[in-house]
Short mmCIF file of C-alpha atoms and ligand atoms in Angstrom, two decimals:
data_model
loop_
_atom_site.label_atom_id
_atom_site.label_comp_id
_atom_site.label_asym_id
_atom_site.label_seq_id
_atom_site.Cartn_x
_atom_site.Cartn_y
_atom_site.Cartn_z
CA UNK G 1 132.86 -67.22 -17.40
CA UNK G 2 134.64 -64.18 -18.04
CA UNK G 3 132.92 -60.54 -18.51
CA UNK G 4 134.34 -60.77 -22.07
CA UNK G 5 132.43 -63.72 -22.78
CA UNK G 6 129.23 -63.18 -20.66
CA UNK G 7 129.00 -59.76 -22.76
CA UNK G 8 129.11 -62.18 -25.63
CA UNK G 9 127.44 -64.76 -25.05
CA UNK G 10 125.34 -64.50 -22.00
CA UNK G 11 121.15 -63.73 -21.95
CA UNK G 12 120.01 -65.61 -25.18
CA UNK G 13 121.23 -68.99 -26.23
CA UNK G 14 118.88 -70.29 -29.92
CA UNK G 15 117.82 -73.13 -29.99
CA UNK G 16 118.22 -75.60 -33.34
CA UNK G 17 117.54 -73.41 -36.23
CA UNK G 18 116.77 -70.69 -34.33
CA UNK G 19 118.15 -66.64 -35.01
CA UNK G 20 121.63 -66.35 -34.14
CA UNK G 21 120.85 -62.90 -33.11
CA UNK G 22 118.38 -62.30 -29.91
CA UNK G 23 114.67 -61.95 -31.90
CA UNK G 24 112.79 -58.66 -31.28
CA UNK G 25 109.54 -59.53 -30.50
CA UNK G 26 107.54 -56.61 -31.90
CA UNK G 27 104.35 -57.62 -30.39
CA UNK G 28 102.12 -55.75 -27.72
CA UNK G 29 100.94 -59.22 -27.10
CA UNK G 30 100.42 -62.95 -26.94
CA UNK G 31 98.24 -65.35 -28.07
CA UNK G 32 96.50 -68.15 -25.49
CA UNK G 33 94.76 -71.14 -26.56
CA UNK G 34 92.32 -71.21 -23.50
CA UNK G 35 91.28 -68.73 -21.02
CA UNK G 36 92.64 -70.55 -17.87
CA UNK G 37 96.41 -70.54 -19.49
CA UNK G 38 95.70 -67.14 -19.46
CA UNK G 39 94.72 -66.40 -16.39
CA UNK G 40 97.73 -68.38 -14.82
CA UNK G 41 99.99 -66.19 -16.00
CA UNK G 42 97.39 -63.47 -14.72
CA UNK G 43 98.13 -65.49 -11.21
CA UNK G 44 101.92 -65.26 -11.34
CA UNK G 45 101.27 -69.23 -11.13
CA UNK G 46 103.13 -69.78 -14.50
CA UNK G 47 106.00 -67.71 -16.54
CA UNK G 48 105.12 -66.78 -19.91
CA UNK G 49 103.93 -63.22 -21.46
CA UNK G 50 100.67 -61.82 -22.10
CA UNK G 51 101.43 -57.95 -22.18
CA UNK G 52 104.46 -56.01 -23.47
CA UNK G 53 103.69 -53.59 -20.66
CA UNK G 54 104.78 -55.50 -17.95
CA UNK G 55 107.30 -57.62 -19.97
CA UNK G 56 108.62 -58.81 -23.37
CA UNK G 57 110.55 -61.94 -24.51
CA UNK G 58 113.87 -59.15 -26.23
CA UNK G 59 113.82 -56.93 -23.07
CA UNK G 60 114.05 -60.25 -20.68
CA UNK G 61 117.23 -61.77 -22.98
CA UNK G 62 118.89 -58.99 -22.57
CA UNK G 63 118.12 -58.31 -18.87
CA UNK G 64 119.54 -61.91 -17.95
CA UNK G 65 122.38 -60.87 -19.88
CA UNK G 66 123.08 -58.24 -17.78
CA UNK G 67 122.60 -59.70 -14.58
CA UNK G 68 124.94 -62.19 -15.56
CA UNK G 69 127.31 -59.49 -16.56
CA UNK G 70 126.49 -57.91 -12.75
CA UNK G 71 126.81 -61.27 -10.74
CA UNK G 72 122.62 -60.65 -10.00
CA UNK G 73 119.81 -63.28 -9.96
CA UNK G 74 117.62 -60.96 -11.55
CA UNK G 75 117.21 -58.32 -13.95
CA UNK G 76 114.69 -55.99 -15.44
CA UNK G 77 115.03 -53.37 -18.45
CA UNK G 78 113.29 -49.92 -18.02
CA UNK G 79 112.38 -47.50 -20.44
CA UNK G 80 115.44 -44.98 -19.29
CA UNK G 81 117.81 -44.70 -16.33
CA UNK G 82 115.13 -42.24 -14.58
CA UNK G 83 112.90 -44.94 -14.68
CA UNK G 84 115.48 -47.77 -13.42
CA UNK G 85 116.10 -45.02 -10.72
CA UNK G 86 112.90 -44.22 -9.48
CA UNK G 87 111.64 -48.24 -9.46
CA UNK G 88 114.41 -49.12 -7.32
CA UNK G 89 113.95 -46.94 -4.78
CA UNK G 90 110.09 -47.09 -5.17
CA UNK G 91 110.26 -50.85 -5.11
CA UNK G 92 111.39 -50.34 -1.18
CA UNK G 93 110.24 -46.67 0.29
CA UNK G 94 106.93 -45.73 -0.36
CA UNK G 95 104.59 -43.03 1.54
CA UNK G 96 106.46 -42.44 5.11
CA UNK G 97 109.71 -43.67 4.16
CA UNK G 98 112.82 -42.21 4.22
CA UNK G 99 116.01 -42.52 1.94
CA UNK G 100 119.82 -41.76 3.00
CA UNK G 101 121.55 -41.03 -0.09
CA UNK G 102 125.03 -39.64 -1.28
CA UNK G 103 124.81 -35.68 -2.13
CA UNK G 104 127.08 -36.19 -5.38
CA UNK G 105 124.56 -38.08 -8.16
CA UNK G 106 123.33 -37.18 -11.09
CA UNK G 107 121.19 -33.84 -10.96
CA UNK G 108 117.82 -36.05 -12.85
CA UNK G 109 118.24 -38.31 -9.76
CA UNK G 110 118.71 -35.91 -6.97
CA UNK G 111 115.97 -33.44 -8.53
CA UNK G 112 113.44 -37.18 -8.55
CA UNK G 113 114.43 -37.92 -4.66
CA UNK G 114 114.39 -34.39 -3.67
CA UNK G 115 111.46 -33.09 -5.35
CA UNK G 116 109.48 -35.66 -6.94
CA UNK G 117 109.25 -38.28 -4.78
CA UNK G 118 109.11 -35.72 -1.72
CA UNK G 119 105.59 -34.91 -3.13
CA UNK G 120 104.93 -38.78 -2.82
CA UNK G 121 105.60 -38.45 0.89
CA UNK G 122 109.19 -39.98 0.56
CA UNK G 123 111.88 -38.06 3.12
CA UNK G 124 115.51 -38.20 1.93
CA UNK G 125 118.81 -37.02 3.82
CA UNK G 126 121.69 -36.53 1.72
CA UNK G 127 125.27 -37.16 2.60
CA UNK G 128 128.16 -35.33 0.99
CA UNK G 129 130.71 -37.93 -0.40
CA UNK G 130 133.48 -37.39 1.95
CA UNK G 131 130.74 -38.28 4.70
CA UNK G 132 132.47 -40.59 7.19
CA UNK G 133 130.96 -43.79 8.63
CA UNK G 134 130.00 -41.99 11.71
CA UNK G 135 128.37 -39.11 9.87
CA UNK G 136 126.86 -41.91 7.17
CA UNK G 137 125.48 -43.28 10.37
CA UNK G 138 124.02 -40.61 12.01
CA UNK G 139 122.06 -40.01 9.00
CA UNK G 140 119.43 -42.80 9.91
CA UNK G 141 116.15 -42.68 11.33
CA UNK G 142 113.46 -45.23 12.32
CA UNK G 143 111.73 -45.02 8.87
CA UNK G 144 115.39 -45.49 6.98
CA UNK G 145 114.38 -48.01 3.89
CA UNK G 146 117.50 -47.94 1.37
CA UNK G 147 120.50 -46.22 0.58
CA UNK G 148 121.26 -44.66 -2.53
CA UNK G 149 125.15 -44.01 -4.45
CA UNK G 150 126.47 -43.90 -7.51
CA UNK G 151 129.79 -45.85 -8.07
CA UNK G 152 131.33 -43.14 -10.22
CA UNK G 153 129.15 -40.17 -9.82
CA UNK G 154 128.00 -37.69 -12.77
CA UNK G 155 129.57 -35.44 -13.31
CA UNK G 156 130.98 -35.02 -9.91
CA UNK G 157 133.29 -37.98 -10.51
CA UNK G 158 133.69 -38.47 -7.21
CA UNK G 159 133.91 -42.50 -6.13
CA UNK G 160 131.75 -44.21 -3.80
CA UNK G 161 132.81 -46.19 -0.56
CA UNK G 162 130.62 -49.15 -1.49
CA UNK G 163 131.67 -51.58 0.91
CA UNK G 164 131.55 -48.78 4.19
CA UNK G 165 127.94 -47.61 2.40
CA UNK G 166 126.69 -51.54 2.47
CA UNK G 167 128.39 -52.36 5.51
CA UNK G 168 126.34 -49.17 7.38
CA UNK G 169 123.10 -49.63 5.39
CA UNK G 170 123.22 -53.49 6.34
CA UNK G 171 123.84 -52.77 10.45
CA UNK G 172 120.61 -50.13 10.14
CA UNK G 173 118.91 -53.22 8.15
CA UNK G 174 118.25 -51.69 4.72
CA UNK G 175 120.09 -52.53 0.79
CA UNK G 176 122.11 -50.37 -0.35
CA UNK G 177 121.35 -49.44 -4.23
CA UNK G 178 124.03 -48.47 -6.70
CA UNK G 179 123.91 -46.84 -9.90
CA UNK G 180 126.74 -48.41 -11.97
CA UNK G 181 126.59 -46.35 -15.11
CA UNK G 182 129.75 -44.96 -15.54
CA UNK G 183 132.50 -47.74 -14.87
CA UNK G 184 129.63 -50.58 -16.11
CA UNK G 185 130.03 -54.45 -14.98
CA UNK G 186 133.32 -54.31 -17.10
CA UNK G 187 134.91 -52.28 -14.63
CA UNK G 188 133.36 -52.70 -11.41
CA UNK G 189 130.68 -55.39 -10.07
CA UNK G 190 128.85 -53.42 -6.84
CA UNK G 191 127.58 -57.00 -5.51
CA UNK G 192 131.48 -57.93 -5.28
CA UNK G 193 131.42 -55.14 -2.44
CA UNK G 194 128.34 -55.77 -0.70
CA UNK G 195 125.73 -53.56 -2.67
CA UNK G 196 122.26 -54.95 -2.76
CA UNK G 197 120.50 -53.70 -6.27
CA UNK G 198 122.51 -52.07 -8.96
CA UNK G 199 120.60 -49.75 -11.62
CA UNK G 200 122.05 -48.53 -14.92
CA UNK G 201 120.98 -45.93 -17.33
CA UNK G 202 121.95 -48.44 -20.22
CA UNK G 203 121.56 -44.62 -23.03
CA UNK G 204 125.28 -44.34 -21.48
CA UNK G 205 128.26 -46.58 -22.51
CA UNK G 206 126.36 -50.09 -22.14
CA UNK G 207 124.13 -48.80 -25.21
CA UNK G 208 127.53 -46.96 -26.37
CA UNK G 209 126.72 -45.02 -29.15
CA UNK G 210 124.28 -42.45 -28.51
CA UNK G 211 121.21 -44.50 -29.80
CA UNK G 212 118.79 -45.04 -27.43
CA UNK G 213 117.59 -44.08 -24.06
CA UNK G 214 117.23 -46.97 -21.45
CA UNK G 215 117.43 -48.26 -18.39
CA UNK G 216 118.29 -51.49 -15.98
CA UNK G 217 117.53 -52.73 -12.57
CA UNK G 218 119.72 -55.72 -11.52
CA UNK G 219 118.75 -58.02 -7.77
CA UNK G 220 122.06 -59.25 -6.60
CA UNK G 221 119.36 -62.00 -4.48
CA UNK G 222 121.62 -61.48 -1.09
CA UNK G 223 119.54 -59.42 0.59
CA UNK G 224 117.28 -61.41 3.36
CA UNK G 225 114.44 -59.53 3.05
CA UNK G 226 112.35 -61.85 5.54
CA UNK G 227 115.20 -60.67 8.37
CA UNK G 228 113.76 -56.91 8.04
CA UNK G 229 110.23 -57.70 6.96
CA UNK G 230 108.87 -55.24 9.07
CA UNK G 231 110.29 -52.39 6.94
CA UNK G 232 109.38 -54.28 4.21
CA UNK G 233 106.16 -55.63 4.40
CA UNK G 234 105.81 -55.02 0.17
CA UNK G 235 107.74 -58.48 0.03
CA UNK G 236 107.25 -59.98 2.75
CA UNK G 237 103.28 -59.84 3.67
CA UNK G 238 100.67 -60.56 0.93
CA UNK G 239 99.83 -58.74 -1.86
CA UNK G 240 96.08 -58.07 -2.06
CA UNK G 241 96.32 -56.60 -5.75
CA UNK G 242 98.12 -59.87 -6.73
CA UNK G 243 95.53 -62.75 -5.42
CA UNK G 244 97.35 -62.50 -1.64
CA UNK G 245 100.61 -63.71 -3.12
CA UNK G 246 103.98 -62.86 -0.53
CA UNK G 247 106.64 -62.09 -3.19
CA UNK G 248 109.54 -63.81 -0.98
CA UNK G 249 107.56 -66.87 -0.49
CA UNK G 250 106.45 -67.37 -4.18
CA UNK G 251 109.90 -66.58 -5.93
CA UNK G 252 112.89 -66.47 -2.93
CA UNK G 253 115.24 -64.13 -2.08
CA UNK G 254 116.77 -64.63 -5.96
CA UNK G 255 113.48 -63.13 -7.42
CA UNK G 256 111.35 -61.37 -4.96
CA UNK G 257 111.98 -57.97 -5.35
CA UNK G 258 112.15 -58.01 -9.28
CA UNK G 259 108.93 -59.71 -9.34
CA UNK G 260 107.25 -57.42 -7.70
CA UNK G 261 108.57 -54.55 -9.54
CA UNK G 262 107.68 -55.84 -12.40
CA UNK G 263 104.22 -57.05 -11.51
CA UNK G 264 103.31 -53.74 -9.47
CA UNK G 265 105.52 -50.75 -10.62
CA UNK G 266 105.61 -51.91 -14.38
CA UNK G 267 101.97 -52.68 -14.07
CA UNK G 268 100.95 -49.64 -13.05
CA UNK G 269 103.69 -46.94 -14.30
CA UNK G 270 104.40 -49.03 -17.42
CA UNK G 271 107.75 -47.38 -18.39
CA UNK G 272 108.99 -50.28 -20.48
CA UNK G 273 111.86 -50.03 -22.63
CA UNK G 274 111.26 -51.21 -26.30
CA UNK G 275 112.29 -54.13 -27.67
CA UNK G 276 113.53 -52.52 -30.72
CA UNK G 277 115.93 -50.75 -27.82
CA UNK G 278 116.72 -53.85 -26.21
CA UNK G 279 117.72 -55.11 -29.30
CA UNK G 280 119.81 -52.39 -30.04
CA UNK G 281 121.19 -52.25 -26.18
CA UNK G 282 122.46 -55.86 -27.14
CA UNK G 283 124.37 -54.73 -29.85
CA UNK G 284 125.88 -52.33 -27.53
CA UNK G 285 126.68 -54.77 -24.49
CA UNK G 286 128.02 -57.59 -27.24
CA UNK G 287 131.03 -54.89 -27.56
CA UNK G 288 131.01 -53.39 -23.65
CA UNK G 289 133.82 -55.28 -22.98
CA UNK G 290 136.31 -54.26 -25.76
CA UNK G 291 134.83 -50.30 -25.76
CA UNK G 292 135.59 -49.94 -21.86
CA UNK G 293 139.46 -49.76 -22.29
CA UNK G 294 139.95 -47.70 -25.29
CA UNK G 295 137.37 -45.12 -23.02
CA UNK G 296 139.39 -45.30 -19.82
CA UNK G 297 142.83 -45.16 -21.95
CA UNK G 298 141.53 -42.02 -23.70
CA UNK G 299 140.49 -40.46 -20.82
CA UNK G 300 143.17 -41.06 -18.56
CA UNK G 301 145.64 -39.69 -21.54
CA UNK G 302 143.46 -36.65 -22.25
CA UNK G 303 143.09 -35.94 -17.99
CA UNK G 304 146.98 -36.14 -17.80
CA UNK G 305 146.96 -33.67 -21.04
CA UNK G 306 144.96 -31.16 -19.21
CA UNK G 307 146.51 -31.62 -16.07
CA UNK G 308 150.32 -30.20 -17.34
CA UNK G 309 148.47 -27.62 -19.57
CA UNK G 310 148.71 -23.82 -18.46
CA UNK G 311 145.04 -22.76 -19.09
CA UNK G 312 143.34 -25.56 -17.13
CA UNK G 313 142.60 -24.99 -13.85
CA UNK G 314 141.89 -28.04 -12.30
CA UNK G 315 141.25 -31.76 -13.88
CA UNK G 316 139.26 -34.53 -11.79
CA UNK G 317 139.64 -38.01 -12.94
CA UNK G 318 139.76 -40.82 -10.58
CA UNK G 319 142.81 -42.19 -12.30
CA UNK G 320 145.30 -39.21 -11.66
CA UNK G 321 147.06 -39.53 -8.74
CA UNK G 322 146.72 -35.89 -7.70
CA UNK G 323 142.42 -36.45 -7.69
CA UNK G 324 141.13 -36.71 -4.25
CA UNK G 325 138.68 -40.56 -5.13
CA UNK G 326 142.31 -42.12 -6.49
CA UNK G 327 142.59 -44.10 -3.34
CA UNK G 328 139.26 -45.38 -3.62
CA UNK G 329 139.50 -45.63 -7.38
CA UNK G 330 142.64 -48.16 -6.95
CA UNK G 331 140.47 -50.11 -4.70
CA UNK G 332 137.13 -50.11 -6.52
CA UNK G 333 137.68 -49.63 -10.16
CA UNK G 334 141.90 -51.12 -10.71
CA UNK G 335 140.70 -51.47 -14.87
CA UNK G 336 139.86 -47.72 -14.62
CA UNK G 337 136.55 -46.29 -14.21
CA UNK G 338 135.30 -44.85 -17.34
CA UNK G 339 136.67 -41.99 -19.65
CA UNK G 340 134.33 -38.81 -18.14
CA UNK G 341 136.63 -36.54 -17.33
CA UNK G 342 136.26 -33.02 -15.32
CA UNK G 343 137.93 -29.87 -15.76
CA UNK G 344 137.65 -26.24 -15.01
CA UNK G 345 139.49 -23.79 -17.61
CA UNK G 346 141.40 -20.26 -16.41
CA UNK G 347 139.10 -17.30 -16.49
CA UNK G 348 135.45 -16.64 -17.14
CA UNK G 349 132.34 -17.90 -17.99
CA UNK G 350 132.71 -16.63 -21.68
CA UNK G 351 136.61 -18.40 -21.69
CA UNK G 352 134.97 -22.03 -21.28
CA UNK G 353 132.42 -20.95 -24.68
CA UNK G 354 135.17 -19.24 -26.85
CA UNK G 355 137.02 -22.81 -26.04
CA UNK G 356 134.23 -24.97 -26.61
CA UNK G 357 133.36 -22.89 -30.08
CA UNK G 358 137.12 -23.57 -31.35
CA UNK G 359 136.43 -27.64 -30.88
CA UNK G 360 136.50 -29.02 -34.10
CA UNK G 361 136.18 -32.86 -33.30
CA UNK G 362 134.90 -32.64 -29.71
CA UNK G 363 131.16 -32.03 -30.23
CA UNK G 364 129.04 -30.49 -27.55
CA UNK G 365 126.02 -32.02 -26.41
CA UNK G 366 123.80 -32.70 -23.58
CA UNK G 367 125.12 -36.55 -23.55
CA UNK G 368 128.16 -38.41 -22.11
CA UNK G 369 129.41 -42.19 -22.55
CA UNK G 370 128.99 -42.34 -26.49
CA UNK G 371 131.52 -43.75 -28.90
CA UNK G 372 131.86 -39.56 -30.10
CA UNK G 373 134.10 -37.67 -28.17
CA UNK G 374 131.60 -34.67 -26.56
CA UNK G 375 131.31 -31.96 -24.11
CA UNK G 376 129.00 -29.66 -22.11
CA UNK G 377 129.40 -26.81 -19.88
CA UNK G 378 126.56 -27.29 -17.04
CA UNK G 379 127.00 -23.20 -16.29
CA UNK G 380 125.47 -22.53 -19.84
CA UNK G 381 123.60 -26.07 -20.27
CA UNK G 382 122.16 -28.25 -17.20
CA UNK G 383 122.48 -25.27 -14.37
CA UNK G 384 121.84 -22.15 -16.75
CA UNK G 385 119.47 -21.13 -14.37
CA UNK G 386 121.84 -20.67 -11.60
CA UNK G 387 123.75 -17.21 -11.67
CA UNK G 388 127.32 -17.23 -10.83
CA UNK G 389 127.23 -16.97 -7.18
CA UNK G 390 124.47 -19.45 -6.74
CA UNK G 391 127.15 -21.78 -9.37
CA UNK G 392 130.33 -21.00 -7.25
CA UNK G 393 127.79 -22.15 -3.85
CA UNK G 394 126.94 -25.34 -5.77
CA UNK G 395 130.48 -26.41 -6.23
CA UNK G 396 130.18 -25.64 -10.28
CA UNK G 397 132.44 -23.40 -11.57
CA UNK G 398 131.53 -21.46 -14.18
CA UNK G 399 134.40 -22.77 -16.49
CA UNK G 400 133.61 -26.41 -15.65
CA UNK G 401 133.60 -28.30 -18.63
CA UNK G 402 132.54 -31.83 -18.54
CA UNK G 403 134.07 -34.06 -21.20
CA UNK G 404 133.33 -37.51 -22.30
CA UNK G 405 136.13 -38.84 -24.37
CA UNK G 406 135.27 -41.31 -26.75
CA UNK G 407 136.59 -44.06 -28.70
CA UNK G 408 138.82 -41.63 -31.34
CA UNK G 409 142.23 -41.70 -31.61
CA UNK G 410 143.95 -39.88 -28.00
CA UNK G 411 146.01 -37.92 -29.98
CA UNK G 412 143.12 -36.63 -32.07
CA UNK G 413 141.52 -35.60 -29.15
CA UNK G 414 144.51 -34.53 -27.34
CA UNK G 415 144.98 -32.02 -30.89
CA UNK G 416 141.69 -30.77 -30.84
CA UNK G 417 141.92 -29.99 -27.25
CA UNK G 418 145.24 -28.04 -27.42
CA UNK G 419 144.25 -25.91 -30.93
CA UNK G 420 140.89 -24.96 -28.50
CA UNK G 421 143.21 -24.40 -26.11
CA UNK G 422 145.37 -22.39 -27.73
C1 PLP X 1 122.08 -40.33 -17.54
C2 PLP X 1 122.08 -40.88 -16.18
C3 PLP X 1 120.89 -41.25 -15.54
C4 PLP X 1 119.54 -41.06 -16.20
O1 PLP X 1 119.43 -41.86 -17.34
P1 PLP X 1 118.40 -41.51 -18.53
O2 PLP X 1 118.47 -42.70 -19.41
O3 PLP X 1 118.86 -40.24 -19.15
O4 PLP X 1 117.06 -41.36 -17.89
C5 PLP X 1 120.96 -41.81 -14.28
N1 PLP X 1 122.15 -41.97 -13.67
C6 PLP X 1 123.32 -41.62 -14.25
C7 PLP X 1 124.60 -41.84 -13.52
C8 PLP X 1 123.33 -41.06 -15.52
O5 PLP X 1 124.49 -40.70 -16.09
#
C-alpha cells in the first residue's frame, strides 16, 4: 500500500458493526473471568490487556498504524517524545554502556544522554554532523551499545547520513536509532536506509496541530540481536523479573525488543501516552500524508523569501541549494523534509525581538510542526541562560530565529514576514 493509504487506513480495521473510528478505551483496566486467564497474560503466555500502564487497546491501533506507516514490525506509543527517546536507548545501554551519538539533536535529548542518563552510569561520545566515517568510527569503544541521529535535526536542520551511520554502527555490531520527527514516514522511511529503531515525538507534525504531547518507538525487526547477544544479554538471556522468559526466543527478531520495553521499561517507568491522545494522534496521522506537502511547499517558498531578502543573514533549509545538508537532502528526503526553517537576521539580539514583536500572523511559541505558522528565538527562549559569547561558542546566534511554517497561505506568511521585516 501506499503511505497515503496506510495513513488512512492502516492500524484499526472494525469489525461488523463495529465504530468506524478507532474506540478509545478509557479504562485503567480489564476484566478476567478466572484467575489463571489472568495470570497468562501476567506470563507473557497470551496477548490481551490487564493494565493501561503497560498497554491499552487505542494506543496499540494506532502504534501498528505507525509501524506500518515506518515499514517496522513493531510499535509502541509513549507518553511524549522524551519518553520514546529515553526507552529506546534504555531498552539497549544500561549501567556501563556507552552511546555514540550525533552532536546536532534536539537540546531535551542531548541534555537526557548527557546529563541524565550519565547519572545512570550511561557514557556517551558525541559526533559533530559533518563527522566522517573514519571519525564516526573512531568514536567506538568496547562497551559501544547503539547509535543515536536524528534524520532532520532540531533546530540545527542539519541531515543525517543514515545509511554511512547504520553501515558503521552495524560493522561495530550495534542498531542504529533514528528520531524521524521532522520529515515523518511521509517523507523519509529510516529502515529504507538501514536504521534499526526509529522514535518520534508524535506532539510534532504526526499529531499536527499543537494538541497533544506524545511519543513513538517503532522495531524495524532487522536487527539480529542473537548475532551480538553478548552486548545484549537484555534480549537475548532470560529475564528473571519475567518468569526466565528470553525476549528473542519468545517473540523473534519482529517483536523482541518492543516486548521487552513494554513489559520492563513501561512496567516500571510507566510513561504511557493516553488513549484520549492516541485517539487524537489518529486524527492527526489520518491527514499526515496530505499536511506534509503544503509544510515543505511553505517552507521551501518562505526559505527562498528570506534567502534574497537584505536583512537576513543567513537561511538553512535543506531544500535550498546554497544549504550545506542539500546533497544529502536530495538523497534522503527527494519529497522535501519538513517546513522548519532557520534563519539568522542582521544586527543584534534586540533586532531579532523588535522583528518578532511586528509578526502579526506568525505567533511565537515554544513549539514547532503545528498547522499555525510560529516562531522562537532560542537566545531569549530555550538558551536564555547562555550570554552572548557562550551563544556565539554554541553555534547560536543571537538573531537566530527558528520558524515553523505552517499550513497558511505562503504568501500570507511571506507578507507577514516582509511587513516584520520591514
Ligand atoms: C520535540 C522533540 C522531541 C521531544 O518531544 P516531546 O514530545 O516534547 O517530549 C524529541 N525529538 C525531536 C526531534 C523533537 O522535535
Amino acid at each position: 500500500m501506499h503511505i497515503d493509504t496506510t495513513c488512512v487506513q492502516a492500524g484499526y480495521t472494525p469489525g461488523n458493526g463495529e465504530p468506524r473510528q478507532v474506540p478509545i478505551i478509557q479504562s485503567t483496566t480489564f476484566k478476567y473471568d478466572t484467575s489463571e486467564d489472568m495470570g497468562k497474560l501476567f506470563d507473557l503466555e497470551a496477548p490481551g490487556y490487564f493494565y493501561t500502564r503497560l498497554q491499552n487497546p487505542t494506543n496499540d491501533f494506532v502504534a501498528a498504524k505507525i509501524a506500518a506507516m515506518e515499514g517496522g514490525t513493531a510499535a509502541m506509543l509513549t507518553s511524549s517524545g522524551q519518553a520514546a527517546s529515553f526507552f529506546s536507548l534504555f531498552n539497549l545501554c544500561e549501567n556501563g554502556g556507552h552511546i555514540v551519538s550525533s552532536s546536532s539533536i534536539y537540546g531535551g535529548t542531548f541534555n537526557l544522554i548527557a546529563v541524565t542518563m550519565a547519572k545512570m552510569g550511561i557514557s556517551v561520545t558525541f559526533v559533530p554532523p559533518t563527522a566522517t566515517e573514519e571519525e564516526l568510527h573512531a568514536a567506538f569503544r568496547p562497551n559501544t551499545r547503539v547509535v543515536f541521529g536524528e534524520t532532520i535535526a532540531n533546530p540545527a536542520l542539519t541531515v543525517l547520513d543514515i545509511e554511512m551511520y547504520a553501515r558503521v554502527a552495524h560493522e561495530h555490531g550495534v542498531p542504529l536509532v533514528v528520531d524521524n520527527t521532522f520529515p515523518t514516514p511521509v517523507n523519509c522511511r529510516p529502515f529504507e536506509w538501514g536504521a534499526d529503531i526509529v522514535t518520534h515525538a508524535t506532539t510534532k507534525y504526526m499529531d499536527g496541530h499543537g494538541s497533544a504531547v506524545g511519543g513513538a518507538i517503532v522495531d524495524s525487526g532487522k536487527f539480529d540481536w542473537r548475532a551480538h547477544a553478548d552486548k545484549f544479554p537484555g534480549l537475548c538471556t532470560p529475564d528473571e523479573s519475567y518468569h526466565g522468559i528470553t525476549y528473542v526466543d519468545r517473540f523473534g527478531l519482529e517483536g523482541a525488543f518492543i516486548t521487552k520495553c513494554t513489559a520492563q521499561l513501561m512496567r516500571d517507568l510507566g510513561s504511557i501516552q493516553s488513549p484520549q491522545h492516541a485517539f487524537l494522534l489518529n486524527l492527526g496521522l489520518e491527514s499526515l500524508h496530505v499536511r506534509m506537502p503544503k509544510h515543505v511547499e511553505n517552507g521551501q517558498a518562505v526559505a527562498e523569501f528570506l534567502e534574497q531578502h537584505p536583512k537576513v543573514e543567513s537561511v538553512r533549509y535543506s531544500g535550498l541549494p546554497s544549504d550545506p545538508y542539500y546533497k544529502l537532502a536530495q538523497k534522503y528526503l527527494p519529497n522535501g523534509g519538513c517546513g522548519v526553517v532557520s534563519f539568522v537576521i542582521k544586527g543584534k539580539r534586540q533586532d531579532a525581538l523588535d522583528f518578532m514583536r511586528r509578526l502579526k500572523l506568525i505567533a511565537i511559541e515554544t513549539h514547532v510542526a503545528d498547522a499555525r505558522s510560529c516562531c522562537l528565538n532560542p537566545a531569549t527562549a530555550t538558551h536564555r541562560q547562555l550570554s552572548d559569547a557562550q551563544l556565539e561558542a554554541a553555534g547560536i546566534p543571537v538573531g537566530l530565529v527558528r520558524l515553523s511554517c505552517g499550513l497558511e497561505n505562503k504568501a500570507d506568511l511571506i507578507a507577514d514576514l516582509a511587513q516584520a521585516l520591514g
